[in-house]
């Protein structure tokens, strides 16, 4: 069949569809369009190439509405399930966050105690080294009295460190 130049109304009448549907069909198919002298749109179309069978509008719309309503109900139920699942995950997250905060506080406390113990150990080791040097240097009465005081001080430091380590 040869190419015909039709208005949207004429194309719609030939295909048994509305002029708006004919215009939409022409746009979808990319048919060449032009304007007539009176300002109306004209479409160049080969009707043999267009195999268009319109569906009855009443049946299609009613069926689509029922399907859409069913899909909306299904999606709403799915959203409710996802929200419930998200709330459960949120509760788990909050619980784990609190647990992590408690563990972090314990780690910081243990780190502080370890640092204090290392400092006390270093101080006590220094005192023991000083006593050893004093003992090697000689054992005069003056030196002996000083060493005895240092030993007493060392013993008191050990007892204090032991009490701190025991938690009392």
C-alpha angles and dihedrals in degrees: 000000000000125000113270129200109223139166118241089255092052092045089050091050092050092049094038094240134114121275089247091054090048090052091050091048091051091051093047092049092044093234115180112261134193140167126256123223091263091053098256120136117251125199126204106219140163102213091199089066094050112079101181124160113181120217120228106268098218097056095043094050095047092049092046092050093052091047092048092049090051091047091049091051091049092049092048090052090048091049090052091051092048092049091051091048091048091051089053091049090048091053090050090049093051091048092050091046092054090047091050090050091052092048091049090053089051091049091050090049091049090048091052091048091048091051091049091048091050091050091049090048092051091048092048092047089052091052092048090050090050090051092050090051091049092050092050093046093062145290106248118154092253092048090044092056091048091048091049091054090049091049090051091049090048091050091050090049091050092050091048092048090048091052092049091049091049090053098242 
